[in-house]
Coordinates of C-alpha atoms and ligand atoms in Angstrom, one line a residue:
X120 CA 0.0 0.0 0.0
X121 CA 1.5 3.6 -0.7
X122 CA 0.9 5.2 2.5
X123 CA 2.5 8.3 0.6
X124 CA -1.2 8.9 -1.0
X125 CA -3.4 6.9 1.7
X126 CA -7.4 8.3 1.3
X127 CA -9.4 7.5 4.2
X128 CA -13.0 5.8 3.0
X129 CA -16.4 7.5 4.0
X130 CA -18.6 6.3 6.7
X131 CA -20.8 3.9 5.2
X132 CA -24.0 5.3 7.2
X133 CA -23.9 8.9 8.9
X134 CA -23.3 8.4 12.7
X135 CA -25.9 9.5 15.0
X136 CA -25.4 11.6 17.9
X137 CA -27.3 12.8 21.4
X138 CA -26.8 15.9 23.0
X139 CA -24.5 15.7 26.5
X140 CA -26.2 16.8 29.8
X141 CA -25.5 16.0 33.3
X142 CA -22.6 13.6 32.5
X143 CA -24.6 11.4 30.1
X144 CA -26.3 11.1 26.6
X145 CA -29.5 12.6 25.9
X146 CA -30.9 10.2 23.0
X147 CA -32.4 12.7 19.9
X148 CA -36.0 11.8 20.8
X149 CA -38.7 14.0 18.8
X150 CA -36.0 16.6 18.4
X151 CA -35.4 17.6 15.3
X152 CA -32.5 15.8 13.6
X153 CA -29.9 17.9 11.4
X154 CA -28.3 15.9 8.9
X155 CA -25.0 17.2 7.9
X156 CA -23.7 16.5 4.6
X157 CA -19.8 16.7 4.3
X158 CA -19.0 19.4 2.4
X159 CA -16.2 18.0 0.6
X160 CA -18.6 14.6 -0.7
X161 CA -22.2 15.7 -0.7
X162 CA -23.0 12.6 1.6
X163 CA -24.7 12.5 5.1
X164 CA -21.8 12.0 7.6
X165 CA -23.4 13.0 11.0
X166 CA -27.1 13.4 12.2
X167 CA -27.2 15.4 15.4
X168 CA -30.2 16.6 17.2
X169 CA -31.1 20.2 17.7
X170 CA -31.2 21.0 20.9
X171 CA -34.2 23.4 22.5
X172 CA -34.3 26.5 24.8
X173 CA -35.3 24.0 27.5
X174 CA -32.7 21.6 26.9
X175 CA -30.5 24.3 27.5
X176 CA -32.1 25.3 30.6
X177 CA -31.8 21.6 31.7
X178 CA -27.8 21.7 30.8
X179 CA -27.4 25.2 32.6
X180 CA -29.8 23.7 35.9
X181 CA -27.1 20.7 35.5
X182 CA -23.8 23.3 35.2
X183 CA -25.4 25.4 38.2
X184 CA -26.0 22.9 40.5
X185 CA -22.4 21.1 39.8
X186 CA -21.0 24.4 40.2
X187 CA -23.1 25.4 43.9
X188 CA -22.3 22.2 45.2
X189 CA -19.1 22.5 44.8
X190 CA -18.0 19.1 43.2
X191 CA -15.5 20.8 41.0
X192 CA -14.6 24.3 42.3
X193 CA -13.9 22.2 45.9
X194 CA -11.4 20.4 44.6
X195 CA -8.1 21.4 45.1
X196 CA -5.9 22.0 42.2
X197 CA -3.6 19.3 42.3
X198 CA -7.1 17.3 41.8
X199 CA -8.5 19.1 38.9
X200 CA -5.1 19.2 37.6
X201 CA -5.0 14.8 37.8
X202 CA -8.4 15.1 35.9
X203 CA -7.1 17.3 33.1
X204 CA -3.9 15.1 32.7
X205 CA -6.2 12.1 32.1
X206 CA -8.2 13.9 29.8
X207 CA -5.2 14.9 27.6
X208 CA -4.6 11.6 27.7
X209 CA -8.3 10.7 26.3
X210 CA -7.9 13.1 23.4
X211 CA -4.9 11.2 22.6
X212 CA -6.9 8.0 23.1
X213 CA -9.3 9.1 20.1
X214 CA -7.1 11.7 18.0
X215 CA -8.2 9.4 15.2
X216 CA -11.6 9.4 15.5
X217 CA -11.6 13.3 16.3
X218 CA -9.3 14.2 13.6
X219 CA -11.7 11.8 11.2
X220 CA -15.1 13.2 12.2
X221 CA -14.0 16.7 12.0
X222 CA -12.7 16.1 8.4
X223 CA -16.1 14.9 7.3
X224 CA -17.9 17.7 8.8
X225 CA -15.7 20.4 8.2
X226 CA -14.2 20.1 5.1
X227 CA -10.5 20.5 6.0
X228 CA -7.9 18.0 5.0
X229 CA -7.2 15.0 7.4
X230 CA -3.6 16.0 8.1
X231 CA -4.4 19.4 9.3
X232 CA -7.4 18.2 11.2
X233 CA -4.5 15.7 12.5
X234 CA -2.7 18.5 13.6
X235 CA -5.0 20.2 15.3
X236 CA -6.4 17.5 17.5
X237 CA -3.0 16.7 18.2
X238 CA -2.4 19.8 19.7
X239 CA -5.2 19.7 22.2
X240 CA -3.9 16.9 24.8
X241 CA -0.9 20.2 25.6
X242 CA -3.7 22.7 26.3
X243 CA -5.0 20.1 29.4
X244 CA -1.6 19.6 30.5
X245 CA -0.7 23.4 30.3
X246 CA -4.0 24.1 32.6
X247 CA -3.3 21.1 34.6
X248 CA -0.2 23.3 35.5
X249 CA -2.2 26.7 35.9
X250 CA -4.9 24.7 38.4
X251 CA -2.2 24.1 40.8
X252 CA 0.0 27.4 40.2
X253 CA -3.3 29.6 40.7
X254 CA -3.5 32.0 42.9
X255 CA -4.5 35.6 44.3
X256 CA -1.9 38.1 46.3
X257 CA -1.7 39.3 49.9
X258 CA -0.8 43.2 51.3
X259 CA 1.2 42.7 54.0
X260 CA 1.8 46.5 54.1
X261 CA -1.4 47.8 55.4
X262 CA -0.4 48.7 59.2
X263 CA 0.2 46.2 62.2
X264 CA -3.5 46.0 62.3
X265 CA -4.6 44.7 59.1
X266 CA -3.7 42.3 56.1
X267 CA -5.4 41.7 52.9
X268 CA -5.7 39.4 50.8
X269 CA -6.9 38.8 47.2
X270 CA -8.5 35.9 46.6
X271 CA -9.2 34.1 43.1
X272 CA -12.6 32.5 42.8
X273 CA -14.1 31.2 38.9
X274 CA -16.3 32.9 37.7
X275 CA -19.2 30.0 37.8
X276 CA -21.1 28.6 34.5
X277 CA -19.7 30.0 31.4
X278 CA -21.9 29.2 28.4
X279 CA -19.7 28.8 24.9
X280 CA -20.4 29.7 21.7
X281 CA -18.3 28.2 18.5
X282 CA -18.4 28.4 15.3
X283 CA -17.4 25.7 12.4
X284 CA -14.3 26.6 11.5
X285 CA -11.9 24.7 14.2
X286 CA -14.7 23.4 16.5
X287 CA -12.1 21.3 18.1
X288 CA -9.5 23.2 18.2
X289 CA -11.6 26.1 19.3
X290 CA -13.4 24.5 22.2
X291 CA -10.2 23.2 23.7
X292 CA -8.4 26.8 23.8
X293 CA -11.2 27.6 25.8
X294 CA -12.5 24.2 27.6
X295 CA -9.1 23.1 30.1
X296 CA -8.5 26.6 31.1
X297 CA -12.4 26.8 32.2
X298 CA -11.6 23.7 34.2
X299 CA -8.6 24.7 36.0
X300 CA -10.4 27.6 37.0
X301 CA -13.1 25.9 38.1
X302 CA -16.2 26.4 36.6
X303 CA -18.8 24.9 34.9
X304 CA -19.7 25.2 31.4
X305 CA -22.2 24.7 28.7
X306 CA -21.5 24.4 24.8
X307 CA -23.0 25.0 22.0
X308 CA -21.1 24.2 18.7
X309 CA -22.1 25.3 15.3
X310 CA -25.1 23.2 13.9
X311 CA -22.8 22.4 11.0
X312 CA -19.9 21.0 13.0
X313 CA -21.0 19.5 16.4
X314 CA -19.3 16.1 16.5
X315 CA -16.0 16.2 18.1
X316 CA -17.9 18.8 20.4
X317 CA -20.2 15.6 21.7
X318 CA -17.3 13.4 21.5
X319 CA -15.4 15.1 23.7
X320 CA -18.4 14.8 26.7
X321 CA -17.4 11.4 26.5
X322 CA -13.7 12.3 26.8
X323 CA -14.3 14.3 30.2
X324 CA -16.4 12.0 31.9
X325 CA -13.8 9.0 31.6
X326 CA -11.5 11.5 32.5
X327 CA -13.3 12.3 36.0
X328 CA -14.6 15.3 35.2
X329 CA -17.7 14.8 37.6
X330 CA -21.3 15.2 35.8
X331 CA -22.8 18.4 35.3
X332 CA -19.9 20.2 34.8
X333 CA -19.2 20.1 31.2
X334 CA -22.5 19.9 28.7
X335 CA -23.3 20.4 24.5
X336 CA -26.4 21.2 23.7
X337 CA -26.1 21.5 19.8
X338 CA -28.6 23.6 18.1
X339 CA -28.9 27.0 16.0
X340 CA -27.0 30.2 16.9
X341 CA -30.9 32.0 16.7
X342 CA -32.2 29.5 19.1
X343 CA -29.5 27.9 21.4
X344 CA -26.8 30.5 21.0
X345 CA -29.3 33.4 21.7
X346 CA -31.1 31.9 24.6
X347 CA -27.5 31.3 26.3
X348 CA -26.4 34.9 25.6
X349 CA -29.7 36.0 27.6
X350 CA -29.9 33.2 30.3
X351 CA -29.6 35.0 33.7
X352 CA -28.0 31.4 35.3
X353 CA -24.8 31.9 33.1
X354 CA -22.5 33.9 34.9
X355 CA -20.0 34.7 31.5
X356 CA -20.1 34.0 27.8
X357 CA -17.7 32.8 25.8
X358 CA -18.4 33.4 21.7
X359 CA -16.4 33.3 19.0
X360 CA -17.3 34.1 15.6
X361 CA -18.5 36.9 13.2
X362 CA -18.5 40.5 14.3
X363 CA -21.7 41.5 13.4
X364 CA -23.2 38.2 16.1
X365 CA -20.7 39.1 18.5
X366 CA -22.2 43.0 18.3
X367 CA -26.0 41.1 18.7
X368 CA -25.0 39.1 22.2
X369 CA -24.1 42.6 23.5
X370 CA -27.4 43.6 24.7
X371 CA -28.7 39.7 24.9
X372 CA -26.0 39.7 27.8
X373 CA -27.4 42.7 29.3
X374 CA -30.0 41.0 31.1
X375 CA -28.0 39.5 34.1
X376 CA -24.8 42.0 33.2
X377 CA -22.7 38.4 32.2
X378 CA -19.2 39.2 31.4
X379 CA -18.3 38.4 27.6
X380 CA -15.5 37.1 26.2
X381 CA -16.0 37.9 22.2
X382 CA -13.4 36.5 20.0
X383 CA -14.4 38.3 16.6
X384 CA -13.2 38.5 13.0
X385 CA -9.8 39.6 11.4
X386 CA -8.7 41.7 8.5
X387 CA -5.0 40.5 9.4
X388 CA -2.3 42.5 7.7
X389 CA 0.6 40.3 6.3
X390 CA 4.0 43.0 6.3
X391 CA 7.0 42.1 4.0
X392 CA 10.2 44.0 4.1
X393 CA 12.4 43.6 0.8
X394 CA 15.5 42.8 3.2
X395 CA 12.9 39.6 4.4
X396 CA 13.8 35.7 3.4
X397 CA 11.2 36.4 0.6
X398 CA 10.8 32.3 -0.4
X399 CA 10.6 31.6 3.6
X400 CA 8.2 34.9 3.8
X401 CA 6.5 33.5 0.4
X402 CA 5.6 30.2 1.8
X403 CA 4.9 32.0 4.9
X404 CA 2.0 34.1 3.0
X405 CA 0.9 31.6 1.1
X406 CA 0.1 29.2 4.1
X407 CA -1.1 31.9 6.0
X408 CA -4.3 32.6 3.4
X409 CA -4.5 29.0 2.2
X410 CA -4.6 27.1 5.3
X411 CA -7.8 26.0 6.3
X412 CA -9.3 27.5 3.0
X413 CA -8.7 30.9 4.3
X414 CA -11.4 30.3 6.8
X415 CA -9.4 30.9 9.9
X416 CA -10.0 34.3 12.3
X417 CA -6.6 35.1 11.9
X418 CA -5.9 34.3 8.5
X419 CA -3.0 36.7 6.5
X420 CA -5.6 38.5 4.2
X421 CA -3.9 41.5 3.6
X422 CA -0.5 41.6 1.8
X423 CA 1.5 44.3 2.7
X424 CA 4.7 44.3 0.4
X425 CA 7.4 47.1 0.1
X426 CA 7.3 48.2 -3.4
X427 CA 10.5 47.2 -4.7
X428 CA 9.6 43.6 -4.5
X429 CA 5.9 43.9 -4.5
X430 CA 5.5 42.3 -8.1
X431 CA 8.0 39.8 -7.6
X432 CA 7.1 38.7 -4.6
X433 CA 3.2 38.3 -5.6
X434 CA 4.3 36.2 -8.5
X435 CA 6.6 34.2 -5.8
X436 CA 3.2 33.3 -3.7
X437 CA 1.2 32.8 -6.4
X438 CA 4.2 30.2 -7.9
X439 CA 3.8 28.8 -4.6
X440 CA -0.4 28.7 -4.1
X441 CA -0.7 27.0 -7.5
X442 CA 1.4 24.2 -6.2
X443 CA -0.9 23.4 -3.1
X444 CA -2.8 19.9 -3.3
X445 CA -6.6 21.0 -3.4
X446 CA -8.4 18.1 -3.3
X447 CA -10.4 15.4 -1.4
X448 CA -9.6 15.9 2.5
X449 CA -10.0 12.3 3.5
X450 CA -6.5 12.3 1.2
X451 CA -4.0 12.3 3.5
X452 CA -1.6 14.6 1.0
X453 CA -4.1 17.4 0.7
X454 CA -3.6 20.9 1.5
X455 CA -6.7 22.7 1.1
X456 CA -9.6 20.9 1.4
X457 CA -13.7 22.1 1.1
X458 CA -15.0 25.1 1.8
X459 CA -17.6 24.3 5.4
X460 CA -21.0 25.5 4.2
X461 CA -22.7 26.6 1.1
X462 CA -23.2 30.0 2.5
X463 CA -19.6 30.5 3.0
X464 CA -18.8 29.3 -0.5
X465 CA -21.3 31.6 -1.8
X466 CA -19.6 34.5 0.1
X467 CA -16.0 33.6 -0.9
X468 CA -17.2 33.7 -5.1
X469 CA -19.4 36.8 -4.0
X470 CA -16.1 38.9 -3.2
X471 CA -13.7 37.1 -5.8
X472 CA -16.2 38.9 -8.4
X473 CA -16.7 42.1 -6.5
X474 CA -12.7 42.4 -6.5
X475 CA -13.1 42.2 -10.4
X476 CA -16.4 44.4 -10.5
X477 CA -14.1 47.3 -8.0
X478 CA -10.7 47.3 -11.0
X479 CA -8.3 44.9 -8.9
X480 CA -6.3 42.7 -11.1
X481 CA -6.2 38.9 -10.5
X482 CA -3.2 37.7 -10.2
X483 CA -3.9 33.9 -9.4
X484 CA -6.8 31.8 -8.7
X485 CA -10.4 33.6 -8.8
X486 CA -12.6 30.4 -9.5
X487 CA -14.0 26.7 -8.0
X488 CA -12.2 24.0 -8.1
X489 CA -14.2 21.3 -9.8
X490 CA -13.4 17.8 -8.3
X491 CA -17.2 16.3 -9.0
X492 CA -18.4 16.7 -5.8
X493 CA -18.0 19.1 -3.3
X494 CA -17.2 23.1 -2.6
X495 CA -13.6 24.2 -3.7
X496 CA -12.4 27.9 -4.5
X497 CA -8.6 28.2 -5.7
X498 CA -6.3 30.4 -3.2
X499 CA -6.7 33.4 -5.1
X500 CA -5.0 36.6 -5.4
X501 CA -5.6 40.6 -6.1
X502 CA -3.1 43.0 -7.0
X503 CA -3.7 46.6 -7.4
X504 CA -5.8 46.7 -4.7
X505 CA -6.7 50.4 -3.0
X506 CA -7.9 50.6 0.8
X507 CA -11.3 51.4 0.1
X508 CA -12.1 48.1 -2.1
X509 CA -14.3 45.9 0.2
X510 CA -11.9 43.5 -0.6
X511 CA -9.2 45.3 1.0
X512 CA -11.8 46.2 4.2
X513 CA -14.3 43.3 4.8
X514 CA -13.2 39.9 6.5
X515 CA -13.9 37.5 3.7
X516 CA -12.9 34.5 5.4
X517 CA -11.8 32.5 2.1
X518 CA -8.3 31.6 0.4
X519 CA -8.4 35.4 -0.7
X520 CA -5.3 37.8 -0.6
X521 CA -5.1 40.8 -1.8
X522 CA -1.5 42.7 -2.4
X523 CA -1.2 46.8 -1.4
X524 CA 2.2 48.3 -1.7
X525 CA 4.1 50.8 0.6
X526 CA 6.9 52.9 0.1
X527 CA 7.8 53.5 4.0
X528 CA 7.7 52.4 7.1
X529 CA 5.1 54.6 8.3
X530 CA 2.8 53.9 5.2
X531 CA 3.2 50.5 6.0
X532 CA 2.1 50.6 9.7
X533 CA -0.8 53.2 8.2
X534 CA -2.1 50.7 5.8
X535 CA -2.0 47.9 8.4
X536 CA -3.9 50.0 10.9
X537 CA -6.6 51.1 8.6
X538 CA -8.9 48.2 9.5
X539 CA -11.8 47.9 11.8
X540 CA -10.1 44.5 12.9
X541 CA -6.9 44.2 15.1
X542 CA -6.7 40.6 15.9
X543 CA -3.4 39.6 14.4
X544 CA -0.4 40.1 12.1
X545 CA 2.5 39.3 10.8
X546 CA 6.0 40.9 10.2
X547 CA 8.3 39.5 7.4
X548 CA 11.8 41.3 8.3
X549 CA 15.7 40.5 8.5
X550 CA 15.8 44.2 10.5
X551 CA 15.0 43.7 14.2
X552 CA 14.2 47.5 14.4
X553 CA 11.8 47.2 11.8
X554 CA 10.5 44.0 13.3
X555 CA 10.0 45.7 17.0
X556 CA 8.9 48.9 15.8
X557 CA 6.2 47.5 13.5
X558 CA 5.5 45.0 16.6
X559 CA 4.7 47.5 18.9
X560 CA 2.8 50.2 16.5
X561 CA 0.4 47.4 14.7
X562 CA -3.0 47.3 16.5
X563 CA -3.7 43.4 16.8
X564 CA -3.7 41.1 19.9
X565 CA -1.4 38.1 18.2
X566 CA 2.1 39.1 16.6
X567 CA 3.9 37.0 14.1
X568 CA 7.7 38.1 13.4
X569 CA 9.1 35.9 10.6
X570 CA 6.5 33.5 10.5
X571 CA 2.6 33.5 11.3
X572 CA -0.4 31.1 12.8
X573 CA 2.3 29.8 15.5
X574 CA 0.0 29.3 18.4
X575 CA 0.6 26.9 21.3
X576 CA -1.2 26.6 24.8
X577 CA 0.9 28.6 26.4
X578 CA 0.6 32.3 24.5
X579 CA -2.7 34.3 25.1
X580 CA -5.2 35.1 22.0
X581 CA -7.7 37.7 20.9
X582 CA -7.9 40.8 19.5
X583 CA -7.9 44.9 19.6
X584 CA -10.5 46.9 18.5
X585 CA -13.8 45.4 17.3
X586 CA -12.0 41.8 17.0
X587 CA -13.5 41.3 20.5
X588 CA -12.8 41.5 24.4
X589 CA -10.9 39.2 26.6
X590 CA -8.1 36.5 26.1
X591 CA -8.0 32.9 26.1
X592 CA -5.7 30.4 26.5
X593 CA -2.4 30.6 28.9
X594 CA -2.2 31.7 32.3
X595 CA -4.5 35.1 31.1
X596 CA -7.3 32.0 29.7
X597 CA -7.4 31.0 33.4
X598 CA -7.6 34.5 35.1
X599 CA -10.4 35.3 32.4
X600 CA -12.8 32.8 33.9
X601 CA -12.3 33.9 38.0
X602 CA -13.1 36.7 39.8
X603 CA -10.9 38.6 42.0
X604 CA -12.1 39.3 45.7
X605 CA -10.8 41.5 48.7
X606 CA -10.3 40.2 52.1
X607 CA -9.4 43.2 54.9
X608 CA -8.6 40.8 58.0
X609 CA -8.3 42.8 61.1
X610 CA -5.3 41.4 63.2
X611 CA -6.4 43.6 66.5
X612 CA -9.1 45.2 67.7
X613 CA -11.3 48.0 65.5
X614 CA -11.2 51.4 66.7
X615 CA -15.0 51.7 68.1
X616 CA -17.5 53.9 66.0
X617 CA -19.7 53.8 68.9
X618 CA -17.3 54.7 72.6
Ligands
NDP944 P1 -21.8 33.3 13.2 O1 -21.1 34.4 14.0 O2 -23.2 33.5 12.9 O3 -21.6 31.9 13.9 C1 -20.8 31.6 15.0 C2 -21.5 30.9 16.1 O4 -22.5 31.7 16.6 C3 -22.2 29.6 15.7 O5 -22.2 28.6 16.7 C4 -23.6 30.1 15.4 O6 -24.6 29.1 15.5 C5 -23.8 31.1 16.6 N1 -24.8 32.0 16.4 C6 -25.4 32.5 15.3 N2 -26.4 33.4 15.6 C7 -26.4 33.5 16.9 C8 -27.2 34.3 17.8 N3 -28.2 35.1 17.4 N4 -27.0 34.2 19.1 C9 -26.0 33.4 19.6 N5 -25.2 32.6 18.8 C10 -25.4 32.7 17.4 O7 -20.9 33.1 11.9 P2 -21.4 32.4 10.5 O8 -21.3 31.0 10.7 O9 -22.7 32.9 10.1 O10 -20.3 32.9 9.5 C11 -20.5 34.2 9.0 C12 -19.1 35.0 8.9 O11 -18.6 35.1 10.3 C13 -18.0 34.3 8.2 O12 -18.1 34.6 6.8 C14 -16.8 34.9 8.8 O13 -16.5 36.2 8.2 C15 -17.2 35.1 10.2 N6 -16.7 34.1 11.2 C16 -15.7 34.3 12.0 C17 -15.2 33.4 12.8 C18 -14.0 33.6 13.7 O14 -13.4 32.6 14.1 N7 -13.7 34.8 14.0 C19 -15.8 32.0 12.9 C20 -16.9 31.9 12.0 C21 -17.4 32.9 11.2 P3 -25.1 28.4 14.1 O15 -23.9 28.0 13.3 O16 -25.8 27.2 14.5 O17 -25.9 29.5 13.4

């Protein structure tokens, strides 16, 4: 067998799911049953029920009542920590099977989906770490008479919100650090992309992760998703998705004054110096707006090239995007693999032929991929692009560059800034003052210098300006989900108000 070129078969029935509540399956019933098609093969691969208002107010009744009894925020944090460490160890278990159902429903090559499953198991042993390490501060400067201390508590049960793009990936930058603070939580993945989501209840419970405090109800953002952002028995929301959703939770969150964590959409700016690597900085670019199909929050959508090299170095990614393996994502060679849902394919094609329609000049790409079954766009490039092109403004959240020149390194920092986004970038330099400088004065809440989309459990991520509020991940993805409190402990006796 050449295991160079292995393709992985389909599932010869679609596999049926339940929602997760209070530790345990909740079989479909009369729910309605969405049958998701994968995206890549036009065949049913999953059918998952939709979940209800009230089956979310059963999964937050279950989250609330783990979290008030204090099964999991009671424990110390070497004990939550031995729970995480075994469920990294369950995500190892069934990589395969999480990597595999994530393919089907997502779209994105096996490999990559691989990858990113692969990467979870660290975030549980990170957090495992940050459950014991936890901790608040103490004033030992306040007088003879008094100390304080600052105490860390969690916040208590977090609803989250994620969308289709890395459901795995996403929920695990968010999932261990909830644990090691202590909390409870309830999930609700996109309708398109729930799977691994539900597998992953599984996951925690053989883990030790006692019932109650992790649940999915999968269902639609307009039912599910809304009635979490206004339930007044979930204490914060985590959502991560478009920017114009994001803006809706705002006043849905009002009604119990929940803190938000809102990790938003990107317009990221990709800068490259002529003194750069320009084939390392090339391939950079190029996996930057190709990976994942371009549908990736922080994707390198906006090339920002130094004149001198501008034109050569298009032509240089372009040499390189026309040599990525598009193709079938069960193939275990593939680069780019489907686009996730009709809409989004729609979208991507919408903007390709707005570039035209607005005068910027293709340079690569600009059309489906026709494989016989499935969504495919070619990573496609714009040159002669001006600022005000919605091409050049709007996240499009496809395999869609688009090139701008500068001639300094002021313009360069200008055009970079000139977005409503700031949730990363990337700086392509062999100058380390140009590197720093452009560091510090790009808006954005993830950096890249000489490379781009490193990420690891250790580094915090979200965004400036309207790319959301809040950080996840590393120590900072802990803190977000406590609550700080003040202790003033007198050590004598008060000074009477009454004598
Ligand atoms: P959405 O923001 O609509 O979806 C993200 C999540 O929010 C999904 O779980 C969705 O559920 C849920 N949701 C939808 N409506 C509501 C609501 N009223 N209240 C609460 N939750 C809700 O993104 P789309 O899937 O519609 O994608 C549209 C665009 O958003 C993309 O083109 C892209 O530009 C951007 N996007 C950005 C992402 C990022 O990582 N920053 C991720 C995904 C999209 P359901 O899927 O069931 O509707």
């Amino acid at each position: 067998m050449d295991t160079t070129s292995r393709v992985l078969k389909l599932p010869e029935a679609p596999r049926e799911f339940a929602l997760w509540i209070d530790g345990r399956p909740v079989a479909a019933e009369d729910r309605e049953i969405y049958t998701r098609h994968s995206p890549a093969h036009d065949v049913p691969v999953t059918r998952i029920p939709m979940g209800t208002a009230e089956d979310l107010d059963t999964a937050v009744a279950a989250a609330r009542r783990a979290f008030d009894d204090r099964r999991w925020s009671g424990l110390s944090g070497a004990d939550r920590a031995a729970v995480l460490l075994r469920a990294a160890d369950g995500i190892r278990a069934r990589a395969e099977e999480l990597a595999y159902w994530e393919t089907l429903e997502n779209g994105k090559p096996i490999a990559q989906a691989r990858a990113e499953v692969g990467g979870c198991p660290g975030m549980y042993e990170y957090a495992a770490g940050v459950a014991r390490s936890l901790h608040g501060d103490s004033f030992n400067n306040l007088g003879d008479g008094m100390m304080g201390l600052v105490t860390r508590e969690p916040i208590g049960v977090v609803g989250i919100i994620t969308p289709w793009n890395f459901p795995f990936l996403i929920l695990n930058e968010r999932v261990p650090y909830i644990l090691a603070a202590g909390c409870t939580m309830v999930a609700k993945p996109s309708e398109f992309t729930s799977a691994t989501s539900l597998i992953l209840g599984e996951v925690l419970a053989e883990a030790g992760v006692p019932e109650g405090v992790f649940n999915v109800v999968p269902g639609l953002g307009p039912v599910v998703g809304q009635a979490m952002a206004e339930h007044t028995d979930i204490d914060m929301l985590s959502f991560t998705g478009s920017t114009r959703t994001g803006r809706g939770l705002l006043s849905a969150a009002g009604s119990n004054f929940k803190k938000l964590g809102l990790e938003l959409g990107g317009k990221n700016p990709q800068i490259v110096f002529a003194d750069a690597d320009l084939e390392d900085a090339a391939d950079g670019v190029a996996f930057g707006i190709g990976f994942n199909a371009g549908q990736c929050c922080v994707s390198g959508s906006r090339l920002i090239v130094e004149r001198s090299v501008a034109a050569e170095f298009a032509d240089m990614v372009a040499a390189k995007l026309a040599r990525v393996r598009v193709g079938d994502p069960l193939d275990e060679t593939t680069q780019v693999g489907a686009v996730t849902t009709e809409a989004q394919n729609d979208t991507i094609l919408r903007y390709i032929a707005q570039g035209r329609d607005e005068g910027a000049e293709l340079v690569a790409g600009g059309a489906p991929v026709d494989l016989g079954r499935g969504q495919f766009i070619a990573p496609t490039i714009f040159a002669g692009v001006t600022r005000e092109m919605a091409i050049a403004r709007e996240e499009i959240f496809g395999p869609v560059l688009t090139v701008m020149p500068f001639d300094s390194l002021d313009e360069a920092i200008a055009i970079a800034n000139d977005t409503d986004y700031g949730l990363a970038a990337s700086v392509w330099t062999k100058n380390l003052d140009t590197a720093l400088t452009v560091t510090r004065r790009v808006q954005a809440g993830r950096f890249w210098v000489n490379t781009t989309l490193a990420g690891g459990p250790e580094l915090p991520i979200g965004g400036f300006k309207q790319s959301g509020w809040g950080r996840e991940a590393g120590v900072y993805g802990v803190e977000e989900y406590t609550q700080v409190k003040s202790v003033h402990i007198e050590l004598d006796k008060r000074d009477p108000w009454i004598s």
